[in-house]
PDB file of C-alpha atoms in Angstrom:
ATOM      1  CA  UNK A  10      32.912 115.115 174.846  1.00 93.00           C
ATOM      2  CA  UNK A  11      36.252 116.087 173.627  1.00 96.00           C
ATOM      3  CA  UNK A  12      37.559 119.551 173.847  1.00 97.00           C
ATOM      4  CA  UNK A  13      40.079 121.521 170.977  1.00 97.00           C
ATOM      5  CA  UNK A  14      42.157 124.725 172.358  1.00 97.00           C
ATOM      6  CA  UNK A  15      42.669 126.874 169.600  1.00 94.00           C
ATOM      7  CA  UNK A  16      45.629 128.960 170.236  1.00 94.00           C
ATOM      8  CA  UNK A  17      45.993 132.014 168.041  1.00 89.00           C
ATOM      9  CA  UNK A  18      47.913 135.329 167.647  1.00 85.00           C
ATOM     10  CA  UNK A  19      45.719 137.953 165.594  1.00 75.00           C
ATOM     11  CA  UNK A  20      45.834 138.069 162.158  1.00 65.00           C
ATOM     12  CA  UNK A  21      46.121 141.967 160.307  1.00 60.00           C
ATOM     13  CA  UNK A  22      43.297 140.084 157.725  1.00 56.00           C
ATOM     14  CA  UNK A  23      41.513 138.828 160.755  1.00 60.00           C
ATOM     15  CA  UNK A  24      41.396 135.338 158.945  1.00 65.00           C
ATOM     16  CA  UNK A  25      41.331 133.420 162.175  1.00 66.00           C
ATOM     17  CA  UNK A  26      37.446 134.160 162.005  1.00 74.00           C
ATOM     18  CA  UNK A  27      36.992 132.378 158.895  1.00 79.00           C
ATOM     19  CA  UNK A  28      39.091 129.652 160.247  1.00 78.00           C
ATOM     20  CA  UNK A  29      36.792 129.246 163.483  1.00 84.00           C
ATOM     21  CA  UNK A  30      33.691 129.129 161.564  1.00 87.00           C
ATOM     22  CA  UNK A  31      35.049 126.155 159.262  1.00 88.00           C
ATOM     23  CA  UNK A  32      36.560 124.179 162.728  1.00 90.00           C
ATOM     24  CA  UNK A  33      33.013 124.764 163.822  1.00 91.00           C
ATOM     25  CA  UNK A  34      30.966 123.361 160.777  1.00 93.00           C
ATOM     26  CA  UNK A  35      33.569 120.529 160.802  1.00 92.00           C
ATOM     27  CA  UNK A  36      32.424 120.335 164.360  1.00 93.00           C
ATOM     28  CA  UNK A  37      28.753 119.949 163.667  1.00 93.00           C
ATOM     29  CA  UNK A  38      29.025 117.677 161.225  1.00 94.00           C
ATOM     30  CA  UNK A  39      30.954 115.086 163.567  1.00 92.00           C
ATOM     31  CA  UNK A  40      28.980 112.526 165.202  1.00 93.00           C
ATOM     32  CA  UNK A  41      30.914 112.678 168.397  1.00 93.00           C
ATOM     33  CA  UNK A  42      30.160 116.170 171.113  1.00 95.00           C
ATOM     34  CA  UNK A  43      33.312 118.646 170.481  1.00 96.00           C
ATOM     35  CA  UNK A  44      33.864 121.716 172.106  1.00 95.00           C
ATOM     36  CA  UNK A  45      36.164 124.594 170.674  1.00 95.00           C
ATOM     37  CA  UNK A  46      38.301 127.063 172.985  1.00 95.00           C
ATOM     38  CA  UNK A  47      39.633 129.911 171.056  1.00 91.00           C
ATOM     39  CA  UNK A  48      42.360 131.899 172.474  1.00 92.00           C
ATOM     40  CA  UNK A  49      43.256 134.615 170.890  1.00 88.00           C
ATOM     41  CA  UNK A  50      45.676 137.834 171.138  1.00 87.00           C
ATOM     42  CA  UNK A  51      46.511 140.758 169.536  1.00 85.00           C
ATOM     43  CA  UNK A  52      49.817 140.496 170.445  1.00 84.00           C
ATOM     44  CA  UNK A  53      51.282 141.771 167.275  1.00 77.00           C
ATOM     45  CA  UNK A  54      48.743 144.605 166.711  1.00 77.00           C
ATOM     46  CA  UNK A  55      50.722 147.239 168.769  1.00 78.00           C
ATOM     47  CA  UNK A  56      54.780 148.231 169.183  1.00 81.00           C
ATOM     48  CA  UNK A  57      54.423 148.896 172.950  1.00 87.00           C
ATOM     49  CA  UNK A  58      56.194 145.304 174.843  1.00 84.00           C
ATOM     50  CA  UNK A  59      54.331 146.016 178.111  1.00 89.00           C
ATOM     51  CA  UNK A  60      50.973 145.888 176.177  1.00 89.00           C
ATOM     52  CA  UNK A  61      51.900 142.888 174.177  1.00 87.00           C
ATOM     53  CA  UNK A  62      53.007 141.062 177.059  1.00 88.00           C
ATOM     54  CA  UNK A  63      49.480 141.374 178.573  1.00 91.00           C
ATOM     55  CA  UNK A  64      47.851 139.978 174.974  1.00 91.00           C
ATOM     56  CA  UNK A  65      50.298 137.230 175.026  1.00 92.00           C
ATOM     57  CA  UNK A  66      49.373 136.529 178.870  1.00 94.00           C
ATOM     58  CA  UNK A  67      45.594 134.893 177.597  1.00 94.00           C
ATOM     59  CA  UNK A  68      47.699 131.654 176.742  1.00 95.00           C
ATOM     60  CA  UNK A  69      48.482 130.946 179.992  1.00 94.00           C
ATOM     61  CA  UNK A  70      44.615 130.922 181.031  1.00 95.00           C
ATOM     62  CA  UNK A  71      43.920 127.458 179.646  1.00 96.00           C
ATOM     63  CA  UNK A  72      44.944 124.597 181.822  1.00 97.00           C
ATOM     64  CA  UNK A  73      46.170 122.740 178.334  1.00 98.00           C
ATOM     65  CA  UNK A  74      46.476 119.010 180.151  1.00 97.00           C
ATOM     66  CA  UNK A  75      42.451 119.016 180.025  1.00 97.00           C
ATOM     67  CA  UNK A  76      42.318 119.188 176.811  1.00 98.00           C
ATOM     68  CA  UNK A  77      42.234 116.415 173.980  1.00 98.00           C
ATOM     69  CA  UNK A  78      43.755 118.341 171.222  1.00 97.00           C
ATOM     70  CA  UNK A  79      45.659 121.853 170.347  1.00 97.00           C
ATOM     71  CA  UNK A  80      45.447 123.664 167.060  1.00 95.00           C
ATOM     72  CA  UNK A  81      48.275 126.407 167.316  1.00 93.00           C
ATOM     73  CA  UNK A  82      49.033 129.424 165.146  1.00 88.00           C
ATOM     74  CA  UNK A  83      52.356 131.125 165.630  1.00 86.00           C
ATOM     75  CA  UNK A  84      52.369 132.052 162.170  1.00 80.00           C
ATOM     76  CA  UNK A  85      51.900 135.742 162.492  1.00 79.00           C
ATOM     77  CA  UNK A  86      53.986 135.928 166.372  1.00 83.00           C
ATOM     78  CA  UNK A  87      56.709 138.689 165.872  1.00 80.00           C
ATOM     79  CA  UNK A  88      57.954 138.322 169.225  1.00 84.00           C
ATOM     80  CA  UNK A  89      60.728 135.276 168.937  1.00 86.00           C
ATOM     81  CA  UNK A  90      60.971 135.188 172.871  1.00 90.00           C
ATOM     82  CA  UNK A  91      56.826 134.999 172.710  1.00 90.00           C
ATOM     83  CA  UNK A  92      56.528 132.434 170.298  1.00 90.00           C
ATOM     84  CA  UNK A  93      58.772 129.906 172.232  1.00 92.00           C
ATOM     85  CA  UNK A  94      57.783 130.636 175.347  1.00 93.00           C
ATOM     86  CA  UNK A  95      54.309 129.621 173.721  1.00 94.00           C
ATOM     87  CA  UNK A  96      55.399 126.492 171.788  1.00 93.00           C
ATOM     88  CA  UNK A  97      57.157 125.570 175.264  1.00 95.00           C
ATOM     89  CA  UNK A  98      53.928 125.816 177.205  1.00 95.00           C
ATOM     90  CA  UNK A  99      52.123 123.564 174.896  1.00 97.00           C
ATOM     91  CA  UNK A 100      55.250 120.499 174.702  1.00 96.00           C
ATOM     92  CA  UNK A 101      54.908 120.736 177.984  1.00 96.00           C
ATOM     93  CA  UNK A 102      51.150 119.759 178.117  1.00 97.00           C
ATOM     94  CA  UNK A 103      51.502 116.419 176.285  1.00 96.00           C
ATOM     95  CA  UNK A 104      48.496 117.142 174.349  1.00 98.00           C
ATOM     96  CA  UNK A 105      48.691 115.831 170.359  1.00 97.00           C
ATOM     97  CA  UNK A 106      49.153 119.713 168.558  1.00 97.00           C
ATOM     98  CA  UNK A 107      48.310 120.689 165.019  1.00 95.00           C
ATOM     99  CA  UNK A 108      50.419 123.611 164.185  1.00 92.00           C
ATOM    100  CA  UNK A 109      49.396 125.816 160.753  1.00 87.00           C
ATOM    101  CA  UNK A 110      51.606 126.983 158.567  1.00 82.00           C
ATOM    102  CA  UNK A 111      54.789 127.267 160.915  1.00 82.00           C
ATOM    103  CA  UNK A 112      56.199 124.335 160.554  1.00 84.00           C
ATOM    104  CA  UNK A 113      57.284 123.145 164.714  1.00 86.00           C
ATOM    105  CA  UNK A 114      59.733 120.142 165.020  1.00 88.00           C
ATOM    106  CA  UNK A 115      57.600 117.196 167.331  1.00 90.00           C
ATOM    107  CA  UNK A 116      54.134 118.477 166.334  1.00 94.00           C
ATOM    108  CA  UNK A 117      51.533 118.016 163.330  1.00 94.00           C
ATOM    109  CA  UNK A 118      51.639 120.347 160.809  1.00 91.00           C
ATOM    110  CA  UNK A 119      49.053 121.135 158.204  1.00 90.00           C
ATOM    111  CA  UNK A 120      50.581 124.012 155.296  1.00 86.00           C
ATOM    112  CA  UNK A 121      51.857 124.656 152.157  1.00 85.00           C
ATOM    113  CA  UNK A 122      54.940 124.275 150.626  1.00 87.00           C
ATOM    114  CA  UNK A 123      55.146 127.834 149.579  1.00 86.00           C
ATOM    115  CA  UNK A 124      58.735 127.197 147.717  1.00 89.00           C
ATOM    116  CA  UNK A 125      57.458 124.465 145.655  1.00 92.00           C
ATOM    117  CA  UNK A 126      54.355 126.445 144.721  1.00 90.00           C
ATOM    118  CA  UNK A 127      56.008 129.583 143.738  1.00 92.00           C
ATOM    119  CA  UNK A 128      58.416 127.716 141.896  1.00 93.00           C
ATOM    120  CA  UNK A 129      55.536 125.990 139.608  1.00 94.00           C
ATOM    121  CA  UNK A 130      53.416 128.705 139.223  1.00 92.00           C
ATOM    122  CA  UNK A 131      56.669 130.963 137.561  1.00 92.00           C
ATOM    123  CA  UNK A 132      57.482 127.700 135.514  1.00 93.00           C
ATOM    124  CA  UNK A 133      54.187 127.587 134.005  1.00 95.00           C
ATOM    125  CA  UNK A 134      53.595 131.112 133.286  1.00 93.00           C
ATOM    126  CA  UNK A 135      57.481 130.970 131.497  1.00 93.00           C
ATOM    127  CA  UNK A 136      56.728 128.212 129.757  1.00 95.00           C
ATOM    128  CA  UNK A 137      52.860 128.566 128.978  1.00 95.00           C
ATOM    129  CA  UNK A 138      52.529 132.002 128.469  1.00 95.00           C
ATOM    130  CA  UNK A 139      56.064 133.369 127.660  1.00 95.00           C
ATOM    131  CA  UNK A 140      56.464 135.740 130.601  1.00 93.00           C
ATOM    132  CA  UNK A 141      59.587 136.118 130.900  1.00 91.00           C
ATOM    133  CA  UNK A 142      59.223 139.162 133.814  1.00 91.00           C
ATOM    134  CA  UNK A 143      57.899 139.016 137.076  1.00 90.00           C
ATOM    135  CA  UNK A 144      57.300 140.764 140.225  1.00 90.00           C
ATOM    136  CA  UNK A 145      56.753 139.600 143.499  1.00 89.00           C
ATOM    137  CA  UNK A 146      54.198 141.134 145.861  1.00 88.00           C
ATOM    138  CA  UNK A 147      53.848 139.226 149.498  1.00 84.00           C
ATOM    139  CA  UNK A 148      52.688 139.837 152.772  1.00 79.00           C
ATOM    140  CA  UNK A 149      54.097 140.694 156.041  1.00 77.00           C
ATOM    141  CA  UNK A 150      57.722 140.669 155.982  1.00 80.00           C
ATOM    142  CA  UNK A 151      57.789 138.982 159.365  1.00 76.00           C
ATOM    143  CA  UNK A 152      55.312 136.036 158.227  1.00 76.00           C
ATOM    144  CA  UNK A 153      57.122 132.462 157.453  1.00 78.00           C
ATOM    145  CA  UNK A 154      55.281 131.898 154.470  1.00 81.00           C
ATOM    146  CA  UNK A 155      55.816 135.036 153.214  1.00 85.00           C
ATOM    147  CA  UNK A 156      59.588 134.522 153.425  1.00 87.00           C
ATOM    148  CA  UNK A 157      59.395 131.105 152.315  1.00 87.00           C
ATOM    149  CA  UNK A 158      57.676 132.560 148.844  1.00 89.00           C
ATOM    150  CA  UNK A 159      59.691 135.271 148.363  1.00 91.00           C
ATOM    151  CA  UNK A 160      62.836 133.174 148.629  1.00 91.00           C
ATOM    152  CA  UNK A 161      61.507 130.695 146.193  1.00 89.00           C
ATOM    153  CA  UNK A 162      61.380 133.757 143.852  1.00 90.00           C
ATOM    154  CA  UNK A 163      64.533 134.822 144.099  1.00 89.00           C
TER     155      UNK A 163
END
């Protein structure tokens, strides 16, 4: 049997339960016996360090060297210091690591090229559809691919 940590700060949308259940029919589907680990905090939920610092804690439950793979999301981490004190923990371990949409020097990385994509969708609806204004709307100021988009529109 081979065992997946997923490591995950909390989501505002609470979209890491959407991505659990599609790991999980992936899972079922495969003809070899894997078992998921989800790890999650709210670390970024509250403004109070001390409580934060106790959400964060949860990733240094696992013993990662027992386990055959890592999928890590640091996507929506605020905390700098938390983030690489995370990402550290995990080099450390060895363990082959699939990082989402925060791209990590040294580990797999599955995303989207958020500049590119912004940058296509505004040529097409200039060129296509003569819009000639636009406004952007994004997420989280703190989230990577947020940034990433709303540079790409500047």
């Amino acid at each position: 049997m081979k065992r997946i940590a997923l490591l995950a700060d909390g989501w505002e949308r609470l979209i890491t339960y959407d991505w659990i259940k599609g790991i999980n029919n992936y899972i079922n589907n495969c003809s070899e016996k894997i078992e998921l680990d989800h790890y999650n905090c709210m670390g970024n939920w509250n403004d109070d360090a001390v409580f934060n610092q106790g959400e964060y804690n949860i990733f240094n439950l696992p013993k990662l060297e027992d386990y055959d793979g890592i999928i890590l999301d640091v996507n929506t981490m605020k905390d700098k210091r938390q983030r690489d004190h995370l990402m550290e923990i995990v080099r450390q371990s060895g363990v082959p690591t699939v990082n989402l949409g925060y791209y990590i020097e040294g580990f797999y990385y599955v995303g989207v090229d958020n500049k590119k994509a912004i940058r296509l969708i505004m040529h097409h609806l200039k060129e296509k559809h003569n819009c000639n204004s636009f406004r952007f709307v994004g997420g989280p100021q703190t989230n990577k691919e947020n940034q990433e988009r709303a540079e790409s529109f500047l």
